[in-house]
């Protein structure tokens, strides 16, 4: 896909129309039309090159940032998750112990609604 192709066609048409309107010779019209066409093509090529270069640099910076986060932040996240896992295990054990304590009272009919 060519971005800006319509712009290049319109400016070339405008230059050719302007020169033809000035009633210059057909060789001048062709020379200026070709010069404008080449200049538009060159400008679009430079724009595409700079755009792809910038995109490549952006992805490289993002890759480096993600790699740093994996190395530095994931260790902290793992530590936090380990702490949460241990806390959840302790809570489950306490709940289990509490349920064992209350079961005999329920079986004996000690807790009524």
mmCIF file of N, CA and C in Angstrom:
data_model
loop_
_atom_site.group_PDB
_atom_site.id
_atom_site.type_symbol
_atom_site.label_atom_id
_atom_site.label_comp_id
_atom_site.label_asym_id
_atom_site.label_seq_id
_atom_site.Cartn_x
_atom_site.Cartn_y
_atom_site.Cartn_z
ATOM 1 N N UNK A 1 0.851 -1.168 0.000
ATOM 2 C CA UNK A 1 0.000 0.000 0.000
ATOM 3 C C UNK A 1 0.902 1.237 0.000
ATOM 4 N N UNK A 2 0.549 2.201 -0.806
ATOM 5 C CA UNK A 2 1.326 3.439 -0.883
ATOM 6 C C UNK A 2 0.547 4.526 -0.176
ATOM 7 N N UNK A 3 1.112 5.025 0.922
ATOM 8 C CA UNK A 3 0.483 6.118 1.647
ATOM 9 C C UNK A 3 0.835 7.424 0.953
ATOM 10 N N UNK A 4 -0.106 8.296 0.803
ATOM 11 C CA UNK A 4 0.160 9.592 0.195
ATOM 12 C C UNK A 4 0.212 9.544 -1.313
ATOM 13 N N UNK A 5 -0.184 8.450 -1.930
ATOM 14 C CA UNK A 5 -0.151 8.346 -3.390
ATOM 15 C C UNK A 5 -1.088 9.344 -4.048
ATOM 16 N N UNK A 6 -2.250 9.531 -3.471
ATOM 17 C CA UNK A 6 -3.209 10.484 -4.021
ATOM 18 C C UNK A 6 -2.643 11.901 -3.969
ATOM 19 N N UNK A 7 -1.958 12.220 -2.879
ATOM 20 C CA UNK A 7 -1.343 13.535 -2.748
ATOM 21 C C UNK A 7 -0.315 13.755 -3.857
ATOM 22 N N UNK A 8 0.506 12.745 -4.132
ATOM 23 C CA UNK A 8 1.512 12.853 -5.192
ATOM 24 C C UNK A 8 0.884 13.044 -6.558
ATOM 25 N N UNK A 9 -0.205 12.348 -6.819
ATOM 26 C CA UNK A 9 -0.882 12.475 -8.111
ATOM 27 C C UNK A 9 -1.471 13.868 -8.257
ATOM 28 N N UNK A 10 -2.077 14.376 -7.191
ATOM 29 C CA UNK A 10 -2.712 15.700 -7.265
ATOM 30 C C UNK A 10 -1.694 16.815 -7.454
ATOM 31 N N UNK A 11 -0.568 16.748 -6.760
ATOM 32 C CA UNK A 11 0.419 17.820 -6.922
ATOM 33 C C UNK A 11 1.045 17.785 -8.303
ATOM 34 N N UNK A 12 1.282 16.594 -8.842
ATOM 35 C CA UNK A 12 1.820 16.494 -10.204
ATOM 36 C C UNK A 12 0.815 17.062 -11.207
ATOM 37 N N UNK A 13 -0.446 16.717 -11.017
ATOM 38 C CA UNK A 13 -1.495 17.260 -11.897
ATOM 39 C C UNK A 13 -1.561 18.779 -11.771
ATOM 40 N N UNK A 14 -1.432 19.299 -10.573
ATOM 41 C CA UNK A 14 -1.489 20.751 -10.380
ATOM 42 C C UNK A 14 -0.327 21.446 -11.080
ATOM 43 N N UNK A 15 0.871 20.899 -10.980
ATOM 44 C CA UNK A 15 2.041 21.507 -11.638
ATOM 45 C C UNK A 15 1.864 21.471 -13.159
ATOM 46 N N UNK A 16 1.466 20.305 -13.679
ATOM 47 C CA UNK A 16 1.286 20.173 -15.130
ATOM 48 C C UNK A 16 0.178 21.109 -15.614
ATOM 49 N N UNK A 17 -0.908 21.188 -14.876
ATOM 50 C CA UNK A 17 -2.012 22.075 -15.264
ATOM 51 C C UNK A 17 -1.577 23.533 -15.231
ATOM 52 N N UNK A 18 -0.840 23.904 -14.196
ATOM 53 C CA UNK A 18 -0.380 25.293 -14.098
ATOM 54 C C UNK A 18 0.549 25.680 -15.232
ATOM 55 N N UNK A 19 1.464 24.792 -15.544
ATOM 56 C CA UNK A 19 2.414 25.080 -16.630
ATOM 57 C C UNK A 19 1.686 25.089 -17.972
ATOM 58 N N UNK A 20 0.755 24.164 -18.170
ATOM 59 C CA UNK A 20 -0.017 24.135 -19.419
ATOM 60 C C UNK A 20 -0.883 25.386 -19.536
ATOM 61 N N UNK A 21 -1.412 25.833 -18.400
ATOM 62 C CA UNK A 21 -2.222 27.061 -18.399
ATOM 63 C C UNK A 21 -1.401 28.286 -18.750
ATOM 64 N N UNK A 22 -0.132 28.243 -18.436
ATOM 65 C CA UNK A 22 0.746 29.369 -18.770
ATOM 66 C C UNK A 22 1.153 29.308 -20.235
ATOM 67 N N UNK A 23 0.680 28.311 -20.935
ATOM 68 C CA UNK A 23 0.912 28.123 -22.366
ATOM 69 C C UNK A 23 2.406 28.026 -22.698
ATOM 70 N N UNK A 24 3.121 27.266 -21.840
ATOM 71 C CA UNK A 24 4.524 26.983 -22.139
ATOM 72 C C UNK A 24 4.576 25.805 -23.103
ATOM 73 N N UNK A 25 5.715 25.537 -23.641
ATOM 74 C CA UNK A 25 5.861 24.446 -24.599
ATOM 75 C C UNK A 25 5.616 23.086 -23.957
ATOM 76 N N UNK A 26 5.254 22.129 -24.788
ATOM 77 C CA UNK A 26 4.941 20.781 -24.282
ATOM 78 C C UNK A 26 6.162 20.115 -23.656
ATOM 79 N N UNK A 27 7.354 20.446 -24.151
ATOM 80 C CA UNK A 27 8.554 19.854 -23.544
ATOM 81 C C UNK A 27 8.757 20.377 -22.119
ATOM 82 N N UNK A 28 8.449 21.658 -21.860
ATOM 83 C CA UNK A 28 8.561 22.243 -20.511
ATOM 84 C C UNK A 28 7.530 21.587 -19.586
ATOM 85 N N UNK A 29 6.316 21.368 -20.090
ATOM 86 C CA UNK A 29 5.257 20.726 -19.298
ATOM 87 C C UNK A 29 5.702 19.331 -18.883
ATOM 88 N N UNK A 30 6.256 18.578 -19.830
ATOM 89 C CA UNK A 30 6.714 17.217 -19.519
ATOM 90 C C UNK A 30 7.887 17.226 -18.541
ATOM 91 N N UNK A 31 8.822 18.133 -18.724
ATOM 92 C CA UNK A 31 9.997 18.206 -17.834
ATOM 93 C C UNK A 31 9.565 18.549 -16.408
ATOM 94 N N UNK A 32 8.710 19.568 -16.262
ATOM 95 C CA UNK A 32 8.271 19.955 -14.917
ATOM 96 C C UNK A 32 7.379 18.884 -14.282
ATOM 97 N N UNK A 33 6.549 18.233 -15.091
ATOM 98 C CA UNK A 33 5.714 17.144 -14.569
ATOM 99 C C UNK A 33 6.561 15.980 -14.065
ATOM 100 N N UNK A 34 7.574 15.610 -14.833
ATOM 101 C CA UNK A 34 8.466 14.524 -14.408
ATOM 102 C C UNK A 34 9.291 14.919 -13.178
ATOM 103 N N UNK A 35 9.741 16.175 -13.144
ATOM 104 C CA UNK A 35 10.506 16.641 -11.985
ATOM 105 C C UNK A 35 9.649 16.578 -10.719
ATOM 106 N N UNK A 36 8.408 17.017 -10.846
ATOM 107 C CA UNK A 36 7.506 16.971 -9.691
ATOM 108 C C UNK A 36 7.211 15.526 -9.298
ATOM 109 N N UNK A 37 7.033 14.662 -10.271
ATOM 110 C CA UNK A 37 6.768 13.253 -10.000
ATOM 111 C C UNK A 37 7.939 12.620 -9.254
ATOM 112 N N UNK A 38 9.148 12.899 -9.708
ATOM 113 C CA UNK A 38 10.340 12.365 -9.035
ATOM 114 C C UNK A 38 10.496 12.943 -7.623
ATOM 115 N N UNK A 39 10.246 14.238 -7.487
ATOM 116 C CA UNK A 39 10.351 14.865 -6.165
ATOM 117 C C UNK A 39 9.328 14.275 -5.191
ATOM 118 N N UNK A 40 8.101 14.052 -5.670
ATOM 119 C CA UNK A 40 7.075 13.431 -4.818
ATOM 120 C C UNK A 40 7.481 12.012 -4.431
ATOM 121 N N UNK A 41 7.993 11.259 -5.394
ATOM 122 C CA UNK A 41 8.428 9.893 -5.103
ATOM 123 C C UNK A 41 9.569 9.867 -4.096
ATOM 124 N N UNK A 42 10.513 10.780 -4.263
ATOM 125 C CA UNK A 42 11.637 10.869 -3.337
ATOM 126 C C UNK A 42 11.148 11.237 -1.929
ATOM 127 N N UNK A 43 10.236 12.207 -1.864
ATOM 128 C CA UNK A 43 9.709 12.626 -0.557
ATOM 129 C C UNK A 43 8.962 11.483 0.128
ATOM 130 N N UNK A 44 8.177 10.732 -0.655
ATOM 131 C CA UNK A 44 7.453 9.603 -0.054
ATOM 132 C C UNK A 44 8.407 8.503 0.376
ATOM 133 N N UNK A 45 9.478 8.287 -0.393
ATOM 134 C CA UNK A 45 10.461 7.257 -0.020
ATOM 135 C C UNK A 45 11.171 7.639 1.274
ATOM 136 N N UNK A 46 11.551 8.901 1.413
ATOM 137 C CA UNK A 46 12.197 9.368 2.653
ATOM 138 C C UNK A 46 11.231 9.235 3.828
ATOM 139 N N UNK A 47 9.978 9.602 3.601
ATOM 140 C CA UNK A 47 8.973 9.474 4.668
ATOM 141 C C UNK A 47 8.781 8.031 5.101
ATOM 142 N N UNK A 48 8.725 7.118 4.126
ATOM 143 C CA UNK A 48 8.560 5.694 4.451
ATOM 144 C C UNK A 48 9.778 5.166 5.195
ATOM 145 N N UNK A 49 10.973 5.574 4.768
ATOM 146 C CA UNK A 49 12.199 5.131 5.443
ATOM 147 C C UNK A 49 12.229 5.614 6.892
ATOM 148 N N UNK A 50 11.949 6.896 7.096
ATOM 149 C CA UNK A 50 11.978 7.435 8.457
ATOM 150 C C UNK A 50 10.898 6.813 9.336
ATOM 151 N N UNK A 51 9.743 6.545 8.739
ATOM 152 C CA UNK A 51 8.664 5.915 9.495
ATOM 153 C C UNK A 51 9.043 4.502 9.927
ATOM 154 N N UNK A 52 9.589 3.709 9.013
ATOM 155 C CA UNK A 52 9.963 2.340 9.374
ATOM 156 C C UNK A 52 11.135 2.323 10.350
ATOM 157 N N UNK A 53 12.056 3.264 10.214
ATOM 158 C CA UNK A 53 13.182 3.350 11.153
ATOM 159 C C UNK A 53 12.680 3.699 12.554
ATOM 160 N N UNK A 54 11.771 4.668 12.630
ATOM 161 C CA UNK A 54 11.212 5.053 13.933
ATOM 162 C C UNK A 54 10.433 3.901 14.564
ATOM 163 N N UNK A 55 9.675 3.173 13.745
ATOM 164 C CA UNK A 55 8.903 2.045 14.257
ATOM 165 C C UNK A 55 9.832 0.955 14.789
ATOM 166 N N UNK A 56 10.918 0.683 14.070
ATOM 167 C CA UNK A 56 11.886 -0.318 14.513
ATOM 168 C C UNK A 56 12.524 0.092 15.835
ATOM 169 N N UNK A 57 12.905 1.369 15.961
ATOM 170 C CA UNK A 57 13.496 1.859 17.211
ATOM 171 C C UNK A 57 12.496 1.773 18.358
ATOM 172 N N UNK A 58 11.237 2.084 18.071
ATOM 173 C CA UNK A 58 10.192 2.005 19.103
ATOM 174 C C UNK A 58 10.066 0.562 19.613
ATOM 175 N N UNK A 59 9.991 -0.398 18.693
ATOM 176 C CA UNK A 59 9.858 -1.795 19.102
ATOM 177 C C UNK A 59 11.080 -2.273 19.876
ATOM 178 N N UNK A 60 12.266 -1.809 19.501
ATOM 179 C CA UNK A 60 13.468 -2.189 20.248
ATOM 180 C C UNK A 60 13.427 -1.626 21.666
ATOM 181 N N UNK A 61 12.993 -0.367 21.820
ATOM 182 C CA UNK A 61 12.884 0.216 23.171
ATOM 183 C C UNK A 61 11.845 -0.523 24.002
ATOM 184 N N UNK A 62 10.710 -0.850 23.379
ATOM 185 C CA UNK A 62 9.673 -1.589 24.099
ATOM 186 C C UNK A 62 10.172 -2.974 24.512
ATOM 187 N N UNK A 63 10.916 -3.645 23.640
ATOM 188 C CA UNK A 63 11.480 -4.958 23.943
ATOM 189 C C UNK A 63 12.425 -4.860 25.132
ATOM 190 N N UNK A 64 13.278 -3.837 25.134
ATOM 191 C CA UNK A 64 14.219 -3.652 26.248
ATOM 192 C C UNK A 64 13.475 -3.360 27.548
ATOM 193 N N UNK A 65 12.422 -2.534 27.462
ATOM 194 C CA UNK A 65 11.636 -2.217 28.665
ATOM 195 C C UNK A 65 10.954 -3.467 29.205
ATOM 196 N N UNK A 66 10.361 -4.254 28.323
ATOM 197 C CA UNK A 66 9.701 -5.487 28.754
ATOM 198 C C UNK A 66 10.696 -6.472 29.371
ATOM 199 N N UNK A 67 11.883 -6.578 28.759
ATOM 200 C CA UNK A 67 12.908 -7.476 29.307
ATOM 201 C C UNK A 67 13.316 -7.019 30.704
ATOM 202 N N UNK A 68 13.470 -5.726 30.896
ATOM 203 C CA UNK A 68 13.826 -5.199 32.216
ATOM 204 C C UNK A 68 12.712 -5.506 33.221
ATOM 205 N N UNK A 69 11.461 -5.316 32.806
ATOM 206 C CA UNK A 69 10.339 -5.590 33.712
ATOM 207 C C UNK A 69 10.280 -7.066 34.085
ATOM 208 N N UNK A 70 10.539 -7.936 33.114
ATOM 209 C CA UNK A 70 10.512 -9.377 33.411
ATOM 210 C C UNK A 70 11.581 -9.713 34.439
ATOM 211 N N UNK A 71 12.771 -9.138 34.273
ATOM 212 C CA UNK A 71 13.860 -9.441 35.201
ATOM 213 C C UNK A 71 13.658 -8.820 36.575
ATOM 214 N N UNK A 72 13.156 -7.602 36.638
ATOM 215 C CA UNK A 72 13.086 -6.887 37.910
ATOM 216 C C UNK A 72 11.732 -6.967 38.589
ATOM 217 N N UNK A 73 10.684 -6.753 37.842
ATOM 218 C CA UNK A 73 9.360 -6.694 38.460
ATOM 219 C C UNK A 73 8.808 -8.082 38.720
ATOM 220 N N UNK A 74 9.115 -9.049 37.864
ATOM 221 C CA UNK A 74 8.546 -10.382 38.062
ATOM 222 C C UNK A 74 9.058 -11.029 39.343
ATOM 223 N N UNK A 75 10.296 -10.703 39.760
ATOM 224 C CA UNK A 75 10.799 -11.240 41.026
ATOM 225 C C UNK A 75 9.959 -10.719 42.186
ATOM 226 N N UNK A 76 9.664 -9.423 42.170
ATOM 227 C CA UNK A 76 8.828 -8.845 43.222
ATOM 228 C C UNK A 76 7.422 -9.424 43.174
ATOM 229 N N UNK A 77 6.885 -9.616 41.970
ATOM 230 C CA UNK A 77 5.554 -10.190 41.837
ATOM 231 C C UNK A 77 5.533 -11.629 42.357
ATOM 232 N N UNK A 78 6.584 -12.387 42.049
ATOM 233 C CA UNK A 78 6.659 -13.763 42.553
ATOM 234 C C UNK A 78 6.729 -13.781 44.068
ATOM 235 N N UNK A 79 7.507 -12.868 44.647
ATOM 236 C CA UNK A 79 7.586 -12.793 46.104
ATOM 237 C C UNK A 79 6.225 -12.448 46.698
ATOM 238 N N UNK A 80 5.531 -11.487 46.068
ATOM 239 C CA UNK A 80 4.209 -11.091 46.554
ATOM 240 C C UNK A 80 3.227 -12.244 46.423
ATOM 241 N N UNK A 81 3.259 -12.949 45.300
ATOM 242 C CA UNK A 81 2.356 -14.089 45.116
ATOM 243 C C UNK A 81 2.671 -15.204 46.104
ATOM 244 N N UNK A 82 3.954 -15.432 46.411
ATOM 245 C CA UNK A 82 4.316 -16.443 47.401
ATOM 246 C C UNK A 82 3.757 -16.070 48.759
ATOM 247 N N UNK A 83 3.872 -14.797 49.108
ATOM 248 C CA UNK A 83 3.336 -14.333 50.389
ATOM 249 C C UNK A 83 1.829 -14.521 50.433
ATOM 250 N N UNK A 84 1.144 -14.177 49.354
ATOM 251 C CA UNK A 84 -0.315 -14.345 49.301
ATOM 252 C C UNK A 84 -0.696 -15.822 49.385
ATOM 253 N N UNK A 85 0.064 -16.680 48.731
ATOM 254 C CA UNK A 85 -0.216 -18.109 48.773
ATOM 255 C C UNK A 85 -0.082 -18.635 50.194
ATOM 256 N N UNK A 86 0.984 -18.217 50.875
ATOM 257 C CA UNK A 86 1.198 -18.657 52.255
ATOM 258 C C UNK A 86 0.060 -18.159 53.143
ATOM 259 N N UNK A 87 -0.333 -16.894 52.965
ATOM 260 C CA UNK A 87 -1.438 -16.348 53.768
ATOM 261 C C UNK A 87 -2.734 -17.099 53.490
ATOM 262 N N UNK A 88 -2.997 -17.404 52.228
ATOM 263 C CA UNK A 88 -4.220 -18.134 51.879
ATOM 264 C C UNK A 88 -4.197 -19.539 52.468
ATOM 265 N N UNK A 89 -3.039 -20.178 52.475
ATOM 266 C CA UNK A 89 -2.912 -21.514 53.059
ATOM 267 C C UNK A 89 -3.188 -21.471 54.563
ATOM 268 N N UNK A 90 -2.652 -20.473 55.246
ATOM 269 C CA UNK A 90 -2.883 -20.328 56.685
ATOM 270 C C UNK A 90 -4.366 -20.105 56.960
ATOM 271 N N UNK A 91 -5.006 -19.258 56.157
ATOM 272 C CA UNK A 91 -6.442 -18.996 56.349
ATOM 273 C C UNK A 91 -7.247 -20.258 56.119
ATOM 274 N N UNK A 92 -6.914 -21.039 55.070
ATOM 275 C CA UNK A 92 -7.639 -22.284 54.822
ATOM 276 C C UNK A 92 -7.485 -23.259 55.990
ATOM 277 N N UNK A 93 -6.269 -23.361 56.526
ATOM 278 C CA UNK A 93 -6.051 -24.255 57.662
ATOM 279 C C UNK A 93 -6.856 -23.806 58.871
ATOM 280 N N UNK A 94 -6.895 -22.512 59.120
ATOM 281 C CA UNK A 94 -7.676 -22.001 60.253
ATOM 282 C C UNK A 94 -9.165 -22.259 60.061
ATOM 283 N N UNK A 95 -9.642 -22.072 58.830
ATOM 284 C CA UNK A 95 -11.060 -22.322 58.564
ATOM 285 C C UNK A 95 -11.379 -23.806 58.730
ATOM 286 N N UNK A 96 -10.472 -24.641 58.276
ATOM 287 C CA UNK A 96 -10.678 -26.082 58.423
ATOM 288 C C UNK A 96 -10.700 -26.458 59.905
ATOM 289 N N UNK A 97 -9.765 -25.905 60.660
ATOM 290 C CA UNK A 97 -9.729 -26.192 62.098
ATOM 291 C C UNK A 97 -10.999 -25.699 62.780
ATOM 292 N N UNK A 98 -11.468 -24.538 62.377
ATOM 293 C CA UNK A 98 -12.694 -24.000 62.977
ATOM 294 C C UNK A 98 -13.897 -24.862 62.629
ATOM 295 N N UNK A 99 -13.915 -25.392 61.396
ATOM 296 C CA UNK A 99 -15.044 -26.234 61.019
ATOM 297 C C UNK A 99 -15.009 -27.564 61.777
ATOM 298 N N UNK A 100 -13.809 -28.070 62.080
ATOM 299 C CA UNK A 100 -13.712 -29.304 62.852
ATOM 300 C C UNK A 100 -14.188 -29.093 64.279
ATOM 301 N N UNK A 101 -13.892 -27.925 64.825
ATOM 302 C CA UNK A 101 -14.306 -27.633 66.193
ATOM 303 C C UNK A 101 -15.819 -27.511 66.282
ATOM 304 N N UNK A 102 -16.451 -26.909 65.287
ATOM 305 C CA UNK A 102 -17.901 -26.681 65.366
ATOM 306 C C UNK A 102 -18.717 -27.902 64.956
ATOM 307 N N UNK A 103 -18.146 -28.881 64.300
ATOM 308 C CA UNK A 103 -18.892 -30.051 63.858
ATOM 309 C C UNK A 103 -19.464 -30.883 65.011
ATOM 310 N N UNK A 104 -18.701 -31.160 66.058
ATOM 311 C CA UNK A 104 -19.309 -31.959 67.135
ATOM 312 C C UNK A 104 -20.524 -31.280 67.754
ATOM 313 N N UNK A 105 -20.488 -29.970 67.862
ATOM 314 C CA UNK A 105 -21.639 -29.276 68.448
ATOM 315 C C UNK A 105 -22.851 -29.409 67.540
ATOM 316 N N UNK A 106 -22.637 -29.416 66.264
ATOM 317 C CA UNK A 106 -23.771 -29.540 65.334
ATOM 318 C C UNK A 106 -24.326 -30.960 65.407
ATOM 319 N N UNK A 107 -23.452 -31.951 65.499
ATOM 320 C CA UNK A 107 -23.906 -33.335 65.567
ATOM 321 C C UNK A 107 -24.693 -33.603 66.840
ATOM 322 N N UNK A 108 -24.316 -33.001 67.934
ATOM 323 C CA UNK A 108 -25.006 -33.225 69.200
ATOM 324 C C UNK A 108 -26.296 -32.432 69.278
ATOM 325 N N UNK A 109 -26.517 -31.562 68.295
ATOM 326 C CA UNK A 109 -27.736 -30.758 68.338
ATOM 327 C C UNK A 109 -27.545 -29.508 69.169
ATOM 328 N N UNK A 110 -26.300 -29.143 69.430
ATOM 329 C CA UNK A 110 -26.025 -27.987 70.264
ATOM 330 C C UNK A 110 -26.342 -26.660 69.588
ATOM 331 N N UNK A 111 -26.266 -26.618 68.304
ATOM 332 C CA UNK A 111 -26.559 -25.375 67.575
ATOM 333 C C UNK A 111 -27.931 -25.519 66.948
ATOM 334 N N UNK A 112 -28.881 -24.702 67.379
ATOM 335 C CA UNK A 112 -30.247 -24.778 66.846
ATOM 336 C C UNK A 112 -30.558 -23.487 66.122
ATOM 337 N N UNK A 113 -31.441 -23.617 65.202
ATOM 338 C CA UNK A 113 -31.834 -22.432 64.431
ATOM 339 C C UNK A 113 -32.912 -21.671 65.093
#
